[in-house]
mmCIF file of C-alpha atoms in Angstrom:
data_model
loop_
_atom_site.group_PDB
_atom_site.id
_atom_site.type_symbol
_atom_site.label_atom_id
_atom_site.label_comp_id
_atom_site.label_asym_id
_atom_site.label_seq_id
_atom_site.Cartn_x
_atom_site.Cartn_y
_atom_site.Cartn_z
ATOM 1 C CA GLN A 6 131.999 102.719 142.215
ATOM 2 C CA LYS A 7 134.020 102.549 145.960
ATOM 3 C CA GLU A 8 131.823 102.674 148.446
ATOM 4 C CA VAL A 9 133.845 106.232 150.010
ATOM 5 C CA GLU A 10 135.118 108.568 147.835
ATOM 6 C CA GLN A 11 137.960 110.976 148.758
ATOM 7 C CA ASP A 12 140.139 113.119 146.894
ATOM 8 C CA PRO A 13 143.863 112.177 148.221
ATOM 9 C CA GLY A 14 145.241 115.426 147.187
ATOM 10 C CA PRO A 15 148.122 116.457 147.971
ATOM 11 C CA LEU A 16 146.596 119.847 149.177
ATOM 12 C CA SER A 17 148.912 122.729 149.919
ATOM 13 C CA VAL A 18 147.733 125.720 151.897
ATOM 14 C CA PRO A 19 149.612 129.002 153.503
ATOM 15 C CA GLU A 20 149.395 129.139 157.088
ATOM 16 C CA GLY A 21 145.970 130.337 158.707
ATOM 17 C CA ALA A 22 144.360 129.544 155.717
ATOM 18 C CA ILE A 23 140.924 127.323 156.483
ATOM 19 C CA VAL A 24 140.923 124.119 155.026
ATOM 20 C CA SER A 25 137.989 122.430 153.892
ATOM 21 C CA LEU A 26 138.447 118.033 152.988
ATOM 22 C CA ASN A 27 135.611 116.227 151.466
ATOM 23 C CA CYS A 28 134.457 112.719 151.414
ATOM 24 C CA THR A 29 131.718 111.387 149.623
ATOM 25 C CA TYR A 30 129.939 107.816 150.257
ATOM 26 C CA SER A 31 127.121 106.081 148.065
ATOM 27 C CA ASN A 32 125.568 103.505 150.963
ATOM 28 C CA SER A 33 122.835 105.099 152.825
ATOM 29 C CA ALA A 34 123.376 102.550 155.358
ATOM 30 C CA PHE A 35 126.331 104.550 156.882
ATOM 31 C CA GLN A 36 125.159 106.305 160.128
ATOM 32 C CA TYR A 37 128.305 107.711 161.659
ATOM 33 C CA PHE A 38 131.649 108.992 160.854
ATOM 34 C CA MET A 39 134.570 109.871 161.607
ATOM 35 C CA TRP A 40 137.181 111.922 160.663
ATOM 36 C CA TYR A 41 141.202 110.847 161.510
ATOM 37 C CA ARG A 42 144.576 112.337 161.132
ATOM 38 C CA GLN A 43 147.788 110.326 160.253
ATOM 39 C CA TYR A 44 151.211 111.626 160.434
ATOM 40 C CA SER A 45 153.881 110.059 158.263
ATOM 41 C CA ARG A 46 154.413 106.422 159.469
ATOM 42 C CA LYS A 47 152.063 106.331 162.296
ATOM 43 C CA GLY A 48 148.712 105.028 163.309
ATOM 44 C CA PRO A 49 145.511 107.376 162.582
ATOM 45 C CA GLU A 50 144.182 109.191 165.866
ATOM 46 C CA LEU A 51 140.394 110.126 166.147
ATOM 47 C CA LEU A 52 139.400 113.595 165.524
ATOM 48 C CA MET A 53 136.179 113.913 165.086
ATOM 49 C CA TYR A 54 132.802 111.517 165.321
ATOM 50 C CA THR A 55 129.560 112.433 164.300
ATOM 51 C CA TYR A 56 126.404 110.843 163.608
ATOM 52 C CA SER A 57 123.464 113.124 162.945
ATOM 53 C CA SER A 58 123.250 115.553 159.732
ATOM 54 C CA GLY A 59 124.732 119.174 160.928
ATOM 55 C CA ASN A 60 127.774 120.410 162.193
ATOM 56 C CA LYS A 61 130.201 119.685 165.254
ATOM 57 C CA GLU A 62 132.716 121.919 166.248
ATOM 58 C CA ASP A 63 136.069 121.188 168.658
ATOM 59 C CA GLY A 64 138.470 124.225 168.526
ATOM 60 C CA ARG A 65 140.039 124.948 165.430
ATOM 61 C CA PHE A 66 138.067 121.375 163.799
ATOM 62 C CA THR A 67 134.394 121.203 162.304
ATOM 63 C CA ALA A 68 132.769 118.369 160.868
ATOM 64 C CA GLN A 69 129.695 118.612 158.675
ATOM 65 C CA VAL A 70 127.545 115.948 157.602
ATOM 66 C CA ASP A 71 124.723 115.995 155.018
ATOM 67 C CA LYS A 72 122.938 112.504 155.004
ATOM 68 C CA SER A 73 121.083 113.601 152.094
ATOM 69 C CA SER A 74 123.648 114.599 149.830
ATOM 70 C CA LYS A 75 126.135 111.852 151.050
ATOM 71 C CA TYR A 76 128.696 114.445 151.769
ATOM 72 C CA ILE A 77 130.901 114.694 154.810
ATOM 73 C CA SER A 78 132.953 117.817 155.300
ATOM 74 C CA LEU A 79 136.253 118.804 157.689
ATOM 75 C CA PHE A 80 137.117 122.222 157.800
ATOM 76 C CA ILE A 81 140.367 123.034 159.917
ATOM 77 C CA ARG A 82 139.786 126.900 161.031
ATOM 78 C CA ASP A 83 143.415 128.671 161.212
ATOM 79 C CA SER A 84 145.772 126.083 159.806
ATOM 80 C CA GLN A 85 149.309 125.406 161.107
ATOM 81 C CA PRO A 86 152.096 123.623 159.771
ATOM 82 C CA SER A 87 151.612 120.815 162.557
ATOM 83 C CA ASP A 88 148.008 120.333 160.507
ATOM 84 C CA SER A 89 150.044 118.837 157.733
ATOM 85 C CA ALA A 90 149.101 115.269 157.578
ATOM 86 C CA THR A 91 146.923 112.575 155.848
ATOM 87 C CA TYR A 92 143.395 113.273 156.896
ATOM 88 C CA LEU A 93 140.724 109.992 156.279
ATOM 89 C CA CYS A 94 137.156 109.854 156.626
ATOM 90 C CA ALA A 95 135.827 106.862 157.617
ATOM 91 C CA MET A 96 132.242 105.580 157.942
ATOM 92 C CA LYS A 97 130.560 102.624 159.735
ATOM 93 C CA TRP A 98 126.822 101.572 159.874
ATOM 94 C CA ARG A 99 125.966 100.779 163.312
ATOM 95 C CA ALA A 100 127.307 102.416 166.493
ATOM 96 C CA GLY A 101 128.115 99.184 168.269
ATOM 97 C CA SER A 102 129.997 98.371 164.920
ATOM 98 C CA TYR A 103 133.986 98.279 165.337
ATOM 99 C CA GLN A 104 133.745 97.629 161.225
ATOM 100 C CA LEU A 105 134.828 101.171 159.281
ATOM 101 C CA THR A 106 135.631 102.084 155.988
ATOM 102 C CA PHE A 107 137.779 104.327 155.122
ATOM 103 C CA GLY A 108 138.522 106.980 152.612
ATOM 104 C CA LYS A 109 141.772 107.089 150.604
ATOM 105 C CA GLY A 110 142.587 109.657 153.067
ATOM 106 C CA THR A 111 143.551 113.384 151.732
ATOM 107 C CA LYS A 112 147.699 114.543 152.059
ATOM 108 C CA LEU A 113 147.449 117.959 153.662
ATOM 109 C CA SER A 114 150.751 120.497 153.993
ATOM 110 C CA VAL A 115 150.393 123.659 155.649
ATOM 111 C CA ILE A 116 153.412 125.891 154.700
ATOM 112 C CA PRO A 117 154.596 128.357 157.112
ATOM 113 C CA GLY B 10 141.833 108.011 175.898
ATOM 114 C CA ALA B 11 142.827 103.985 175.221
ATOM 115 C CA VAL B 12 146.317 103.323 174.350
ATOM 116 C CA VAL B 13 147.430 100.700 171.605
ATOM 117 C CA SER B 14 150.979 99.992 171.533
ATOM 118 C CA GLN B 15 152.576 97.951 168.303
ATOM 119 C CA HIS B 16 156.084 96.439 167.903
ATOM 120 C CA PRO B 17 157.988 96.832 165.988
ATOM 121 C CA SER B 18 157.527 99.894 164.062
ATOM 122 C CA TRP B 19 159.289 98.474 161.457
ATOM 123 C CA VAL B 20 160.965 95.342 160.502
ATOM 124 C CA ILE B 21 163.128 94.808 157.582
ATOM 125 C CA CYS B 22 163.135 90.537 156.177
ATOM 126 C CA LYS B 23 164.348 88.328 153.949
ATOM 127 C CA SER B 24 162.109 87.044 151.493
ATOM 128 C CA GLY B 25 160.690 83.462 152.612
ATOM 129 C CA THR B 26 160.986 84.431 156.329
ATOM 130 C CA SER B 27 157.903 84.680 158.879
ATOM 131 C CA VAL B 28 157.552 88.002 160.513
ATOM 132 C CA LYS B 29 155.456 88.902 163.539
ATOM 133 C CA ILE B 30 153.557 91.550 164.323
ATOM 134 C CA GLU B 31 152.536 92.159 168.140
ATOM 135 C CA CYS B 32 149.712 94.738 168.945
ATOM 136 C CA ARG B 33 148.628 95.714 172.430
ATOM 137 C CA SER B 34 145.779 97.665 174.614
ATOM 138 C CA LEU B 35 147.387 98.747 177.333
ATOM 139 C CA ASP B 36 144.993 100.182 179.441
ATOM 140 C CA PHE B 37 142.266 98.369 178.280
ATOM 141 C CA GLN B 38 140.760 94.598 177.776
ATOM 142 C CA ALA B 39 139.797 94.556 173.736
ATOM 143 C CA THR B 40 137.921 91.354 172.597
ATOM 144 C CA THR B 41 138.193 92.203 168.956
ATOM 145 C CA MET B 42 141.279 93.660 167.385
ATOM 146 C CA PHE B 43 140.905 94.952 163.502
ATOM 147 C CA TRP B 44 144.141 94.212 161.764
ATOM 148 C CA TYR B 45 144.555 96.516 158.573
ATOM 149 C CA ARG B 46 147.038 97.179 155.717
ATOM 150 C CA GLN B 47 148.078 100.162 153.880
ATOM 151 C CA PHE B 48 149.567 100.244 150.919
ATOM 152 C CA PRO B 49 150.915 104.299 149.470
ATOM 153 C CA LYS B 50 148.718 106.638 148.849
ATOM 154 C CA GLN B 51 146.154 103.974 149.381
ATOM 155 C CA SER B 52 143.420 103.734 152.254
ATOM 156 C CA LEU B 53 143.556 101.694 155.286
ATOM 157 C CA MET B 54 142.144 97.962 154.319
ATOM 158 C CA LEU B 55 140.166 95.374 156.972
ATOM 159 C CA MET B 56 142.525 92.391 156.048
ATOM 160 C CA ALA B 57 141.385 90.249 159.588
ATOM 161 C CA THR B 58 139.458 90.557 162.565
ATOM 162 C CA SER B 59 141.081 88.655 165.971
ATOM 163 C CA ASN B 60 138.871 87.494 168.406
ATOM 164 C CA GLU B 61 140.167 86.503 171.583
ATOM 165 C CA GLY B 62 139.802 83.096 171.991
ATOM 166 C CA SER B 63 138.581 82.411 169.238
ATOM 167 C CA LYS B 64 139.500 81.762 165.470
ATOM 168 C CA ALA B 65 139.695 85.266 163.394
ATOM 169 C CA THR B 66 137.656 86.092 160.458
ATOM 170 C CA TYR B 67 139.585 87.234 157.295
ATOM 171 C CA GLU B 68 138.333 89.501 154.335
ATOM 172 C CA GLN B 69 137.647 88.168 151.354
ATOM 173 C CA GLY B 70 141.181 87.720 149.143
ATOM 174 C CA VAL B 71 143.420 87.445 152.657
ATOM 175 C CA GLU B 72 144.829 84.384 152.842
ATOM 176 C CA LYS B 73 144.393 83.032 156.316
ATOM 177 C CA ASP B 74 147.659 80.427 156.006
ATOM 178 C CA LYS B 75 149.915 83.461 155.240
ATOM 179 C CA PHE B 76 148.688 86.057 157.640
ATOM 180 C CA LEU B 77 148.341 83.869 160.911
ATOM 181 C CA ILE B 78 146.834 85.495 163.823
ATOM 182 C CA ASN B 79 146.519 85.187 167.239
ATOM 183 C CA HIS B 80 144.455 86.310 170.059
ATOM 184 C CA ALA B 81 145.209 84.913 172.840
ATOM 185 C CA SER B 82 144.997 87.240 175.564
ATOM 186 C CA LEU B 83 142.761 90.403 175.864
ATOM 187 C CA THR B 84 145.084 92.728 175.514
ATOM 188 C CA LEU B 85 147.389 91.106 173.013
ATOM 189 C CA SER B 86 146.949 89.915 169.298
ATOM 190 C CA THR B 87 149.770 88.790 166.610
ATOM 191 C CA LEU B 88 150.079 88.613 163.169
ATOM 192 C CA THR B 89 152.293 86.435 161.530
ATOM 193 C CA VAL B 90 153.317 87.145 158.094
ATOM 194 C CA THR B 91 154.105 83.556 156.607
ATOM 195 C CA SER B 92 157.150 83.319 154.109
ATOM 196 C CA ALA B 93 157.038 86.804 152.895
ATOM 197 C CA HIS B 94 157.462 87.968 149.576
ATOM 198 C CA PRO B 95 158.714 91.322 148.559
ATOM 199 C CA GLU B 96 154.691 92.045 147.474
ATOM 200 C CA ASP B 97 153.621 91.752 151.273
ATOM 201 C CA SER B 98 155.799 94.895 151.751
ATOM 202 C CA SER B 99 153.088 97.392 152.986
ATOM 203 C CA PHE B 100 152.252 99.495 156.802
ATOM 204 C CA TYR B 101 150.347 97.208 158.635
ATOM 205 C CA ILE B 102 148.196 98.536 161.145
ATOM 206 C CA CYS B 103 145.964 97.419 164.017
ATOM 207 C CA SER B 104 143.526 98.915 166.256
ATOM 208 C CA ALA B 105 141.462 97.983 169.285
ATOM 209 C CA SER B 106 137.539 99.653 170.276
ATOM 210 C CA TYR B 107 137.055 100.917 173.582
ATOM 211 C CA ARG B 108 133.291 101.898 174.188
ATOM 212 C CA GLY B 109 132.679 102.150 170.714
ATOM 213 C CA GLU B 110 135.784 104.300 169.370
ATOM 214 C CA ALA B 111 138.840 102.462 167.375
ATOM 215 C CA PHE B 112 142.210 102.915 168.363
ATOM 216 C CA PHE B 113 145.243 102.018 166.228
ATOM 217 C CA GLY B 114 148.281 101.336 166.889
ATOM 218 C CA GLN B 115 151.328 103.488 165.488
ATOM 219 C CA GLY B 116 151.676 100.806 162.735
ATOM 220 C CA THR B 117 154.583 98.684 161.090
ATOM 221 C CA ARG B 118 156.551 99.336 158.174
ATOM 222 C CA LEU B 119 157.631 95.798 156.473
ATOM 223 C CA THR B 120 159.894 95.743 154.088
ATOM 224 C CA VAL B 121 160.571 92.614 152.099
ATOM 225 C CA VAL B 122 163.914 92.343 150.462
#
């Protein structure tokens, strides 16, 4: 079993839809959780960074962490064609640690 | 935010030749940088941790003699793929940490023919 599981998709939704992206993990030592967006042929860019269980909102994006279930989610409201990208979840053990464990990424297409 | 620049964005080389990829932190100093490799539809896999002024730390299964890393200054790390073969074709991405967050370069698409 891989440490981080993420459905690679692809996922296609109509513009304006609510998108739900998820990752599960097996190692309870992971304490810090991130979501990255990666456009084609580009490096990942950080979208959300969370620590505690619960929700964190930033504009149209909401990150949700459930440590008891080892499950994290990213919700995108009012999705736009510009949101079309691959979304990667990432995790690490300590705040000061620089080493991340990534999911495979979910490829999202938002259709106008 | 912090900016990490990677060069070149893409490169095509002949089998058996060597290719150097540069990773620069433009507006901050990075004592530690990371090199990842990403195959199509796969996740980023950490290859090595590059430490300024000391030897890089390689992940299990990564050949240190094939993937040479030099971190000679606080703003520059280089990855040299030596004697490249078609199976080395991949997307190589570097990252540097700034205030606890990882910032990534644009990536380098390497194609070995």
